[in-house]
């Protein structure tokens, strides 16, 4: 997301940004907690989880290099309504909430980028709600694997069964069955939490349509960014 900003804006923001390494399982926000930092993931991956009955968690959103963690601040709220959990270790840039509020007021481009992204994230969250209700685990697992694959820049990633269960809102046995089905069709290999994507287009065919719907929303934002980037480099 930051890479899409005009160079001058990015340079100014850099002074306020701090590189951090996020570790798998780290909680960035809990529901009701004041947001102290916003995060721009680069190689890390952050999952937004809604809690039910105080302990059952289910993923409603996934944020990687295309977005920012801390969207409530964009909408004028200081607290998170969800748990933000690091789902893939890696790097990110973070900015203190007070600095972010100031930069957000100052920069029209940053505002535009974040409004566009917020809209795409809202689409992702609402699509996920419907997907969890209407689509079977196997197609949802395929969708989730594709979303992760898009964001991590690698064909291999690590994810325990327990964690996958939270992502999909099913028990471990449900995860096992769905993973076995995908494995049987040689779309992935899955062993002790090590997942390898073997057949990307096969996985796309196995996923529910929700994947495409959400991807188009995010790509729409990206296409806009790519165009702006082109304009900026042409002007430079
Ligand atoms: Zn679906």
mmCIF file of C-alpha atoms and ligand atoms in Angstrom:
data_model
loop_
_atom_site.group_PDB
_atom_site.id
_atom_site.type_symbol
_atom_site.label_atom_id
_atom_site.label_comp_id
_atom_site.label_asym_id
_atom_site.label_seq_id
_atom_site.Cartn_x
_atom_site.Cartn_y
_atom_site.Cartn_z
ATOM 1 C CA UNK A 1 0.000 0.000 0.000
ATOM 2 C CA UNK A 2 2.769 2.447 0.938
ATOM 3 C CA UNK A 3 4.589 1.738 -2.322
ATOM 4 C CA UNK A 4 1.571 3.113 -4.181
ATOM 5 C CA UNK A 5 1.944 6.589 -2.665
ATOM 6 C CA UNK A 6 3.726 9.413 -4.508
ATOM 7 C CA UNK A 7 7.417 9.481 -3.633
ATOM 8 C CA UNK A 8 7.233 12.806 -1.770
ATOM 9 C CA UNK A 9 4.393 11.613 0.426
ATOM 10 C CA UNK A 10 6.119 8.322 1.068
ATOM 11 C CA UNK A 11 9.345 10.087 2.079
ATOM 12 C CA UNK A 12 7.460 12.212 4.589
ATOM 13 C CA UNK A 13 5.673 9.182 6.018
ATOM 14 C CA UNK A 14 8.957 7.280 6.317
ATOM 15 C CA UNK A 15 10.072 9.584 9.116
ATOM 16 C CA UNK A 16 7.067 8.394 11.120
ATOM 17 C CA UNK A 17 7.307 4.720 10.193
ATOM 18 C CA UNK A 18 9.164 2.081 12.126
ATOM 19 C CA UNK A 19 10.134 -1.309 10.640
ATOM 20 C CA UNK A 20 9.003 -4.219 12.816
ATOM 21 C CA UNK A 21 9.009 -7.994 12.655
ATOM 22 C CA UNK A 22 5.683 -9.601 13.456
ATOM 23 C CA UNK A 23 5.675 -13.132 14.850
ATOM 24 C CA UNK A 24 3.126 -15.866 14.271
ATOM 25 C CA UNK A 25 0.524 -15.850 17.045
ATOM 26 C CA UNK A 26 1.239 -12.269 18.157
ATOM 27 C CA UNK A 27 -1.907 -10.294 18.995
ATOM 28 C CA UNK A 28 -1.832 -6.708 17.693
ATOM 29 C CA UNK A 29 -5.263 -5.698 19.033
ATOM 30 C CA UNK A 30 -7.951 -7.237 21.169
ATOM 31 C CA UNK A 31 -11.602 -6.206 20.794
ATOM 32 C CA UNK A 32 -12.311 -3.032 22.746
ATOM 33 C CA UNK A 33 -8.621 -2.197 23.055
ATOM 34 C CA UNK A 34 -7.273 1.220 22.111
ATOM 35 C CA UNK A 35 -5.253 1.078 18.903
ATOM 36 C CA UNK A 36 -1.706 2.274 19.583
ATOM 37 C CA UNK A 37 -0.203 1.601 16.165
ATOM 38 C CA UNK A 38 -1.318 1.007 12.622
ATOM 39 C CA UNK A 39 0.567 -1.650 10.644
ATOM 40 C CA UNK A 40 1.433 -1.882 6.971
ATOM 41 C CA UNK A 41 2.398 -5.542 6.411
ATOM 42 C CA UNK A 42 5.045 -6.268 3.799
ATOM 43 C CA UNK A 43 5.843 -9.978 4.127
ATOM 44 C CA UNK A 44 3.680 -10.589 7.214
ATOM 45 C CA UNK A 45 0.022 -11.569 7.232
ATOM 46 C CA UNK A 46 -2.581 -10.448 9.765
ATOM 47 C CA UNK A 47 -5.913 -12.079 10.402
ATOM 48 C CA UNK A 48 -8.966 -10.253 11.783
ATOM 49 C CA UNK A 49 -10.976 -12.480 14.076
ATOM 50 C CA UNK A 50 -14.424 -11.936 15.537
ATOM 51 C CA UNK A 51 -14.962 -13.463 18.956
ATOM 52 C CA UNK A 52 -18.173 -15.226 19.886
ATOM 53 C CA UNK A 53 -19.063 -16.031 23.505
ATOM 54 C CA UNK A 54 -15.770 -14.435 24.489
ATOM 55 C CA UNK A 55 -13.565 -17.255 23.266
ATOM 56 C CA UNK A 56 -14.643 -18.808 19.973
ATOM 57 C CA UNK A 57 -12.796 -16.960 17.249
ATOM 58 C CA UNK A 58 -13.440 -16.890 13.540
ATOM 59 C CA UNK A 59 -11.614 -15.118 10.765
ATOM 60 C CA UNK A 60 -13.518 -12.335 9.031
ATOM 61 C CA UNK A 61 -10.657 -10.619 7.227
ATOM 62 C CA UNK A 62 -7.109 -11.178 6.019
ATOM 63 C CA UNK A 63 -4.597 -8.353 5.563
ATOM 64 C CA UNK A 64 -1.264 -8.477 3.771
ATOM 65 C CA UNK A 65 0.884 -6.092 1.765
ATOM 66 C CA UNK A 66 -2.186 -4.706 -0.044
ATOM 67 C CA UNK A 67 -3.591 -3.124 3.091
ATOM 68 C CA UNK A 68 -3.294 -1.675 6.554
ATOM 69 C CA UNK A 69 -4.176 -2.999 9.994
ATOM 70 C CA UNK A 70 -5.958 -0.330 12.043
ATOM 71 C CA UNK A 71 -8.802 0.718 9.753
ATOM 72 C CA UNK A 72 -11.004 1.926 12.676
ATOM 73 C CA UNK A 73 -8.689 4.983 12.855
ATOM 74 C CA UNK A 74 -9.563 5.797 9.238
ATOM 75 C CA UNK A 75 -13.208 5.857 10.285
ATOM 76 C CA UNK A 76 -12.615 8.021 13.352
ATOM 77 C CA UNK A 77 -12.645 5.243 15.958
ATOM 78 C CA UNK A 78 -9.813 4.599 18.400
ATOM 79 C CA UNK A 79 -10.736 1.048 19.348
ATOM 80 C CA UNK A 80 -10.647 -2.222 17.468
ATOM 81 C CA UNK A 81 -13.822 -4.300 17.317
ATOM 82 C CA UNK A 82 -11.918 -7.447 16.358
ATOM 83 C CA UNK A 83 -8.813 -9.340 17.378
ATOM 84 C CA UNK A 84 -5.903 -8.714 15.008
ATOM 85 C CA UNK A 85 -3.656 -11.757 15.072
ATOM 86 C CA UNK A 86 -0.408 -12.321 13.186
ATOM 87 C CA UNK A 87 -1.019 -15.332 11.025
ATOM 88 C CA UNK A 88 2.184 -15.246 9.019
ATOM 89 C CA UNK A 89 5.489 -14.087 10.493
ATOM 90 C CA UNK A 90 7.290 -11.399 8.562
ATOM 91 C CA UNK A 91 8.054 -7.723 8.270
ATOM 92 C CA UNK A 92 5.792 -4.689 8.491
ATOM 93 C CA UNK A 93 6.024 -0.949 8.982
ATOM 94 C CA UNK A 94 4.147 0.556 11.863
ATOM 95 C CA UNK A 95 3.176 4.071 12.833
ATOM 96 C CA UNK A 96 1.967 5.415 16.170
ATOM 97 C CA UNK A 97 -1.761 6.198 16.162
ATOM 98 C CA UNK A 98 -1.211 9.898 16.937
ATOM 99 C CA UNK A 99 1.182 10.310 13.996
ATOM 100 C CA UNK A 100 -1.165 8.387 11.744
ATOM 101 C CA UNK A 101 -4.121 10.656 12.590
ATOM 102 C CA UNK A 102 -2.014 13.687 11.690
ATOM 103 C CA UNK A 103 -0.700 12.237 8.413
ATOM 104 C CA UNK A 104 -4.171 11.066 7.492
ATOM 105 C CA UNK A 105 -5.463 14.649 7.849
ATOM 106 C CA UNK A 106 -2.536 16.067 5.865
ATOM 107 C CA UNK A 107 -2.367 13.698 2.927
ATOM 108 C CA UNK A 108 -5.171 13.521 0.413
ATOM 109 C CA UNK A 109 -3.505 10.619 -1.433
ATOM 110 C CA UNK A 110 -3.165 8.587 1.746
ATOM 111 C CA UNK A 111 -6.827 9.246 2.530
ATOM 112 C CA UNK A 112 -7.906 8.189 -0.949
ATOM 113 C CA UNK A 113 -5.826 4.991 -0.782
ATOM 114 C CA UNK A 114 -7.208 4.105 2.614
ATOM 115 C CA UNK A 115 -10.840 4.830 1.703
ATOM 116 C CA UNK A 116 -10.454 2.618 -1.342
ATOM 117 C CA UNK A 117 -8.850 -0.100 0.746
ATOM 118 C CA UNK A 118 -11.468 0.208 3.516
ATOM 119 C CA UNK A 119 -14.189 -0.346 0.940
ATOM 120 C CA UNK A 120 -12.446 -3.464 -0.380
ATOM 121 C CA UNK A 121 -11.922 -4.756 3.169
ATOM 122 C CA UNK A 122 -15.608 -4.201 3.969
ATOM 123 C CA UNK A 123 -16.484 -6.201 0.867
ATOM 124 C CA UNK A 124 -14.117 -8.938 2.022
ATOM 125 C CA UNK A 125 -15.688 -9.027 5.495
ATOM 126 C CA UNK A 126 -19.284 -9.146 4.251
ATOM 127 C CA UNK A 127 -18.441 -11.749 1.606
ATOM 128 C CA UNK A 128 -16.717 -13.843 4.278
ATOM 129 C CA UNK A 129 -19.832 -13.727 6.477
ATOM 130 C CA UNK A 130 -21.993 -15.051 3.646
ATOM 131 C CA UNK A 131 -19.305 -17.550 2.577
ATOM 132 C CA UNK A 132 -19.069 -19.025 6.076
ATOM 133 C CA UNK A 133 -22.823 -19.528 6.153
ATOM 134 C CA UNK A 134 -23.431 -20.947 2.676
ATOM 135 C CA UNK A 135 -20.272 -22.609 1.372
ATOM 136 C CA UNK A 136 -18.798 -25.955 2.355
ATOM 137 C CA UNK A 137 -15.477 -26.261 4.173
ATOM 138 C CA UNK A 138 -13.541 -27.632 1.208
ATOM 139 C CA UNK A 139 -14.335 -24.685 -1.082
ATOM 140 C CA UNK A 140 -13.704 -22.255 1.780
ATOM 141 C CA UNK A 141 -10.340 -23.832 2.526
ATOM 142 C CA UNK A 142 -9.411 -23.512 -1.165
ATOM 143 C CA UNK A 143 -10.450 -19.850 -1.073
ATOM 144 C CA UNK A 144 -8.475 -19.202 2.080
ATOM 145 C CA UNK A 145 -5.370 -20.868 0.632
ATOM 146 C CA UNK A 146 -5.622 -18.701 -2.485
ATOM 147 C CA UNK A 147 -5.996 -15.526 -0.436
ATOM 148 C CA UNK A 148 -2.932 -16.467 1.572
ATOM 149 C CA UNK A 149 -1.010 -17.470 -1.552
ATOM 150 C CA UNK A 150 -1.742 -14.056 -3.110
ATOM 151 C CA UNK A 151 -0.237 -12.284 -0.121
ATOM 152 C CA UNK A 152 2.840 -14.290 0.885
ATOM 153 C CA UNK A 153 4.794 -14.476 -2.353
ATOM 154 C CA UNK A 154 5.592 -18.140 -1.807
ATOM 155 C CA UNK A 155 4.102 -21.521 -2.706
ATOM 156 C CA UNK A 156 4.774 -22.805 0.799
ATOM 157 C CA UNK A 157 3.502 -21.646 4.139
ATOM 158 C CA UNK A 158 2.974 -23.052 7.596
ATOM 159 C CA UNK A 159 -0.396 -23.307 9.277
ATOM 160 C CA UNK A 160 -1.432 -25.635 12.079
ATOM 161 C CA UNK A 161 -4.731 -27.504 11.923
ATOM 162 C CA UNK A 162 -5.926 -25.779 15.051
ATOM 163 C CA UNK A 163 -5.299 -22.390 13.500
ATOM 164 C CA UNK A 164 -6.942 -23.382 10.236
ATOM 165 C CA UNK A 165 -9.955 -24.453 12.285
ATOM 166 C CA UNK A 166 -10.208 -20.911 13.666
ATOM 167 C CA UNK A 167 -9.822 -19.450 10.201
ATOM 168 C CA UNK A 168 -12.654 -21.539 8.850
ATOM 169 C CA UNK A 169 -14.787 -21.846 11.976
ATOM 170 C CA UNK A 170 -14.702 -25.656 11.990
ATOM 171 C CA UNK A 171 -13.233 -28.383 14.166
ATOM 172 C CA UNK A 172 -9.881 -29.927 13.433
ATOM 173 C CA UNK A 173 -11.447 -33.031 11.942
ATOM 174 C CA UNK A 174 -13.286 -30.827 9.437
ATOM 175 C CA UNK A 175 -10.006 -29.201 8.461
ATOM 176 C CA UNK A 176 -8.347 -32.597 8.042
ATOM 177 C CA UNK A 177 -11.106 -33.859 5.772
ATOM 178 C CA UNK A 178 -11.097 -30.737 3.604
ATOM 179 C CA UNK A 179 -7.286 -30.734 3.337
ATOM 180 C CA UNK A 180 -7.296 -34.436 2.429
ATOM 181 C CA UNK A 181 -9.812 -33.803 -0.336
ATOM 182 C CA UNK A 182 -7.667 -31.039 -1.838
ATOM 183 C CA UNK A 183 -4.609 -33.230 -1.454
ATOM 184 C CA UNK A 184 -6.307 -36.153 -3.185
ATOM 185 C CA UNK A 185 -6.812 -33.966 -6.239
ATOM 186 C CA UNK A 186 -3.114 -32.986 -6.072
ATOM 187 C CA UNK A 187 -3.957 -29.313 -5.554
ATOM 188 C CA UNK A 188 -1.928 -29.016 -2.359
ATOM 189 C CA UNK A 189 0.314 -31.069 -0.151
ATOM 190 C CA UNK A 190 -0.297 -30.851 3.564
ATOM 191 C CA UNK A 191 1.872 -32.388 6.212
ATOM 192 C CA UNK A 192 2.189 -31.335 9.852
ATOM 193 C CA UNK A 193 1.018 -27.840 9.077
ATOM 194 C CA UNK A 194 3.337 -27.405 6.090
ATOM 195 C CA UNK A 195 1.211 -26.438 3.133
ATOM 196 C CA UNK A 196 2.456 -26.353 -0.447
ATOM 197 C CA UNK A 197 0.328 -25.084 -3.320
ATOM 198 C CA UNK A 198 0.891 -27.587 -6.158
ATOM 199 C CA UNK A 199 -1.777 -26.574 -8.647
ATOM 200 C CA UNK A 200 -2.831 -22.942 -8.448
ATOM 201 C CA UNK A 201 -5.437 -23.029 -11.249
ATOM 202 C CA UNK A 202 -6.890 -26.277 -9.890
ATOM 203 C CA UNK A 203 -7.224 -24.593 -6.518
ATOM 204 C CA UNK A 204 -9.004 -21.663 -8.171
ATOM 205 C CA UNK A 205 -11.451 -24.088 -9.752
ATOM 206 C CA UNK A 206 -12.027 -25.758 -6.373
ATOM 207 C CA UNK A 207 -12.630 -22.486 -4.492
ATOM 208 C CA UNK A 208 -16.044 -20.867 -4.141
ATOM 209 C CA UNK A 209 -16.766 -17.761 -6.200
ATOM 210 C CA UNK A 210 -16.268 -15.576 -3.143
ATOM 211 C CA UNK A 211 -12.550 -15.656 -3.907
ATOM 212 C CA UNK A 212 -12.981 -13.921 -7.280
ATOM 213 C CA UNK A 213 -15.498 -11.431 -5.930
ATOM 214 C CA UNK A 214 -13.148 -10.228 -3.207
ATOM 215 C CA UNK A 215 -10.061 -10.334 -5.412
ATOM 216 C CA UNK A 216 -11.729 -8.082 -7.995
ATOM 217 C CA UNK A 217 -12.458 -5.538 -5.277
ATOM 218 C CA UNK A 218 -8.824 -5.498 -4.199
ATOM 219 C CA UNK A 219 -7.533 -5.529 -7.774
ATOM 220 C CA UNK A 220 -9.732 -2.547 -8.568
ATOM 221 C CA UNK A 221 -7.839 -0.664 -5.893
ATOM 222 C CA UNK A 222 -4.536 -1.976 -7.191
ATOM 223 C CA UNK A 223 -5.268 -1.010 -10.773
ATOM 224 C CA UNK A 224 -5.906 2.539 -9.566
ATOM 225 C CA UNK A 225 -2.655 2.540 -7.674
ATOM 226 C CA UNK A 226 -0.712 1.137 -10.590
ATOM 227 C CA UNK A 227 -2.078 3.885 -12.818
ATOM 228 C CA UNK A 228 -1.193 6.588 -10.345
ATOM 229 C CA UNK A 229 2.272 5.161 -9.880
ATOM 230 C CA UNK A 230 2.773 5.229 -13.642
ATOM 231 C CA UNK A 231 1.648 8.861 -13.770
ATOM 232 C CA UNK A 232 3.974 9.792 -10.936
ATOM 233 C CA UNK A 233 7.018 8.184 -12.483
ATOM 234 C CA UNK A 234 6.158 9.790 -15.827
ATOM 235 C CA UNK A 235 5.999 13.198 -14.120
ATOM 236 C CA UNK A 236 9.273 12.654 -12.267
HETATM 237 ZN ZN1 LIG B 1 -17.611 -18.714 -0.464
#
